[in-house]
Amino acid sequence: MFQGKSFLKEIDFSSAQLEYLIDFAIHLKDLKKRGIPHEYLKGQNICLLFEKNSTRTRAAFTVATNDLGAAPEFLGANDVHLNAKESVEDTAKVLGSMFDGIEFRGFSQEVAEDLAKYAGVPVWNGLTDDWHPTQMIADYMTLKEEFGKLAGLKLVYCGDGRNNVANSLLVTGAILGVNVTVAAPESLFPEPALIDLAKGYAEKSGATIEVTEDVDAAVVDADALYTDVWVSMGEEDKFEERINLLKKYQINKELTDKIEKEYIFLHCLPAFHDATTSYAKEIAEKFGMAEMEVTDEVFRSQQARQFQQAENRMHSIKAIMAATNGNLFIPEIK
Ligand code: CP
Ligand code: NVA
């Protein structure tokens, strides 16, 4: 059932299938650490198509491709004719005739879906404005590594409740039986249709889905606190508005002191936790804030797992590529 399939959004997969990918990623991590080869894509050519910037996703796909015995080729926004001189359909047909699989990171989910429709090879969504599905396998893998299970855990996401990462966390948690709370100002609550969708999955899995403005109450029994940037790629004109809306939702010591359990901190990265880069300095000076969604103190605390999470991007992307395009036997999973 995985063979030849694209990985475009989480809701295309069942709970058992997502858990399979998480467990497979944990297995591949172990093989990598022990130096055991796993060239499930031997001889393939893999296209890495990026309309937006990336550190982790690009690095993870590149290393995963190499480890799987295939050859990666990076095509950036300024390298190709996609959606400018050439339609998505035509580009997809050409890339699909040469490559064995395509990673796509960009703005529109529709472009990702159209690439998959016309390429004739698996397309893996490396982030769109709507979803960040490969990130989810790494995130829930990290939770499973830390807690040894997923069902029944409580993950509290604080911040922009409408972005790709929030969307993906909500539905993936609901499918997997993880209780997800989104703590955000009402104007940044997830779209009502998405909340309904997540609640539908939660009914089946036994998870609880909560959306609230009361961040202090939300975190008390959290197993994991998660945040993402307040301003996503493509929204750079929204800093002032978002800072005003989200200040209250910053993950800082005062907030984490309210947690009554052993918890971990997660962040998909990149994070705005200090003002050491020229970009961050400029923003910090302009808006008088050097730390945004998380303070440096929490980011560097004992509970922080964001770099484990980042490493897991590579193992989990490898699992997704191998399961959908690899020469290996996977039992039928409904
Ligand atoms: N988390 C994530 O997708 O990071 P990049 O933008 O660096 O790929
Ligand atoms: N929400 C962020 C995620 C980055 C990995 C963005 O889209 O910029």
PDB file of N, CA, C and O in Angstrom, residues 106-131:
ATOM      1  N   GLY A 106       7.100  24.254  -1.130  1.00  0.00           N
ATOM      2  CA  GLY A 106       6.646  25.478  -1.770  1.00  0.00           C
ATOM      3  C   GLY A 106       5.492  26.115  -1.039  1.00  0.00           C
ATOM      4  O   GLY A 106       5.243  25.827   0.136  1.00  0.00           O
ATOM      5  N   PHE A 107       4.794  26.952  -1.733  1.00  0.00           N
ATOM      6  CA  PHE A 107       3.681  27.691  -1.136  1.00  0.00           C
ATOM      7  C   PHE A 107       2.389  26.872  -1.201  1.00  0.00           C
ATOM      8  O   PHE A 107       1.783  26.572  -0.195  1.00  0.00           O
ATOM      9  N   SER A 108       2.033  26.492  -2.407  1.00  0.00           N
ATOM     10  CA  SER A 108       0.691  25.951  -2.623  1.00  0.00           C
ATOM     11  C   SER A 108       0.612  24.430  -2.502  1.00  0.00           C
ATOM     12  O   SER A 108       1.357  23.697  -3.157  1.00  0.00           O
ATOM     13  N   GLN A 109      -0.336  23.983  -1.701  1.00  0.00           N
ATOM     14  CA  GLN A 109      -0.590  22.534  -1.577  1.00  0.00           C
ATOM     15  C   GLN A 109      -1.076  21.984  -2.921  1.00  0.00           C
ATOM     16  O   GLN A 109      -0.767  20.850  -3.281  1.00  0.00           O
ATOM     17  N   GLU A 110      -1.784  22.825  -3.662  1.00  0.00           N
ATOM     18  CA  GLU A 110      -2.309  22.394  -4.954  1.00  0.00           C
ATOM     19  C   GLU A 110      -1.170  22.039  -5.917  1.00  0.00           C
ATOM     20  O   GLU A 110      -1.272  21.087  -6.688  1.00  0.00           O
ATOM     21  N   VAL A 111      -0.087  22.793  -5.854  1.00  0.00           N
ATOM     22  CA  VAL A 111       1.065  22.487  -6.717  1.00  0.00           C
ATOM     23  C   VAL A 111       1.638  21.125  -6.342  1.00  0.00           C
ATOM     24  O   VAL A 111       1.945  20.302  -7.213  1.00  0.00           O
ATOM     25  N   ALA A 112       1.744  20.871  -5.042  1.00  0.00           N
ATOM     26  CA  ALA A 112       2.254  19.558  -4.595  1.00  0.00           C
ATOM     27  C   ALA A 112       1.341  18.444  -5.113  1.00  0.00           C
ATOM     28  O   ALA A 112       1.812  17.427  -5.640  1.00  0.00           O
ATOM     29  N   GLU A 113       0.039  18.655  -4.996  1.00  0.00           N
ATOM     30  CA  GLU A 113      -0.922  17.629  -5.432  1.00  0.00           C
ATOM     31  C   GLU A 113      -0.851  17.453  -6.953  1.00  0.00           C
ATOM     32  O   GLU A 113      -0.918  16.334  -7.458  1.00  0.00           O
ATOM     33  N   ASP A 114      -0.704  18.566  -7.689  1.00  0.00           N
ATOM     34  CA  ASP A 114      -0.625  18.467  -9.154  1.00  0.00           C
ATOM     35  C   ASP A 114       0.667  17.801  -9.606  1.00  0.00           C
ATOM     36  O   ASP A 114       0.665  17.031 -10.575  1.00  0.00           O
ATOM     37  N   LEU A 115       1.745  18.093  -8.925  1.00  0.00           N
ATOM     38  CA  LEU A 115       3.005  17.411  -9.260  1.00  0.00           C
ATOM     39  C   LEU A 115       2.804  15.905  -9.145  1.00  0.00           C
ATOM     40  O   LEU A 115       3.195  15.134 -10.029  1.00  0.00           O
ATOM     41  N   ALA A 116       2.174  15.497  -8.042  1.00  0.00           N
ATOM     42  CA  ALA A 116       1.943  14.067  -7.816  1.00  0.00           C
ATOM     43  C   ALA A 116       1.011  13.489  -8.880  1.00  0.00           C
ATOM     44  O   ALA A 116       1.203  12.365  -9.354  1.00  0.00           O
ATOM     45  N   LYS A 117       0.044  14.280  -9.278  1.00  0.00           N
ATOM     46  CA  LYS A 117      -0.944  13.810 -10.262  1.00  0.00           C
ATOM     47  C   LYS A 117      -0.283  13.534 -11.614  1.00  0.00           C
ATOM     48  O   LYS A 117      -0.623  12.568 -12.300  1.00  0.00           O
ATOM     49  N   TYR A 118       0.648  14.396 -12.000  1.00  0.00           N
ATOM     50  CA  TYR A 118       1.200  14.296 -13.352  1.00  0.00           C
ATOM     51  C   TYR A 118       2.584  13.659 -13.446  1.00  0.00           C
ATOM     52  O   TYR A 118       3.013  13.292 -14.536  1.00  0.00           O
ATOM     53  N   ALA A 119       3.301  13.562 -12.340  1.00  0.00           N
ATOM     54  CA  ALA A 119       4.697  13.097 -12.438  1.00  0.00           C
ATOM     55  C   ALA A 119       4.784  11.587 -12.655  1.00  0.00           C
ATOM     56  O   ALA A 119       5.728  11.103 -13.275  1.00  0.00           O
ATOM     57  N   GLY A 120       3.820  10.856 -12.099  1.00  0.00           N
ATOM     58  CA  GLY A 120       3.880   9.400 -12.241  1.00  0.00           C
ATOM     59  C   GLY A 120       4.904   8.744 -11.338  1.00  0.00           C
ATOM     60  O   GLY A 120       5.166   7.550 -11.450  1.00  0.00           O
ATOM     61  N   VAL A 121       5.516   9.522 -10.445  1.00  0.00           N
ATOM     62  CA  VAL A 121       6.437   8.980  -9.429  1.00  0.00           C
ATOM     63  C   VAL A 121       6.021   9.590  -8.093  1.00  0.00           C
ATOM     64  O   VAL A 121       5.335  10.630  -8.071  1.00  0.00           O
ATOM     65  N   PRO A 122       6.423   8.996  -6.982  1.00  0.00           N
ATOM     66  CA  PRO A 122       6.040   9.572  -5.685  1.00  0.00           C
ATOM     67  C   PRO A 122       6.536  11.008  -5.502  1.00  0.00           C
ATOM     68  O   PRO A 122       7.659  11.339  -5.883  1.00  0.00           O
ATOM     69  N   VAL A 123       5.660  11.826  -4.927  1.00  0.00           N
ATOM     70  CA  VAL A 123       6.026  13.198  -4.559  1.00  0.00           C
ATOM     71  C   VAL A 123       5.925  13.296  -3.040  1.00  0.00           C
ATOM     72  O   VAL A 123       4.915  12.875  -2.450  1.00  0.00           O
ATOM     73  N   TRP A 124       6.958  13.822  -2.409  1.00  0.00           N
ATOM     74  CA  TRP A 124       6.981  13.972  -0.953  1.00  0.00           C
ATOM     75  C   TRP A 124       6.888  15.462  -0.630  1.00  0.00           C
ATOM     76  O   TRP A 124       7.710  16.266  -1.094  1.00  0.00           O
ATOM     77  N   ASN A 125       5.916  15.816   0.184  1.00  0.00           N
ATOM     78  CA  ASN A 125       5.686  17.223   0.538  1.00  0.00           C
ATOM     79  C   ASN A 125       6.662  17.663   1.637  1.00  0.00           C
ATOM     80  O   ASN A 125       6.550  17.251   2.788  1.00  0.00           O
ATOM     81  N   GLY A 126       7.599  18.514   1.257  1.00  0.00           N
ATOM     82  CA  GLY A 126       8.592  19.020   2.224  1.00  0.00           C
ATOM     83  C   GLY A 126       8.158  20.320   2.872  1.00  0.00           C
ATOM     84  O   GLY A 126       8.999  21.024   3.423  1.00  0.00           O
ATOM     85  N   LEU A 127       6.891  20.640   2.843  1.00  0.00           N
ATOM     86  CA  LEU A 127       6.236  21.818   3.445  1.00  0.00           C
ATOM     87  C   LEU A 127       5.536  22.646   2.371  1.00  0.00           C
ATOM     88  O   LEU A 127       6.110  22.967   1.342  1.00  0.00           O
ATOM     89  N   THR A 128       4.272  22.904   2.667  1.00  0.00           N
ATOM     90  CA  THR A 128       3.510  23.900   1.892  1.00  0.00           C
ATOM     91  C   THR A 128       2.874  24.849   2.912  1.00  0.00           C
ATOM     92  O   THR A 128       3.054  24.671   4.129  1.00  0.00           O
ATOM     93  N   ASP A 129       2.121  25.818   2.427  1.00  0.00           N
ATOM     94  CA  ASP A 129       1.451  26.735   3.362  1.00  0.00           C
ATOM     95  C   ASP A 129       0.457  25.983   4.251  1.00  0.00           C
ATOM     96  O   ASP A 129       0.135  26.441   5.343  1.00  0.00           O
ATOM     97  N   ASP A 130      -0.034  24.847   3.789  1.00  0.00           N
ATOM     98  CA  ASP A 130      -1.084  24.129   4.525  1.00  0.00           C
ATOM     99  C   ASP A 130      -0.569  23.041   5.467  1.00  0.00           C
ATOM    100  O   ASP A 130      -1.137  22.850   6.546  1.00  0.00           O
ATOM    101  N   TRP A 131       0.429  22.281   5.031  1.00  0.00           N
ATOM    102  CA  TRP A 131       0.857  21.096   5.786  1.00  0.00           C
ATOM    103  C   TRP A 131       2.370  20.972   5.813  1.00  0.00           C
ATOM    104  O   TRP A 131       3.058  21.439   4.907  1.00  0.00           O
TER     105      TRP A 131
END
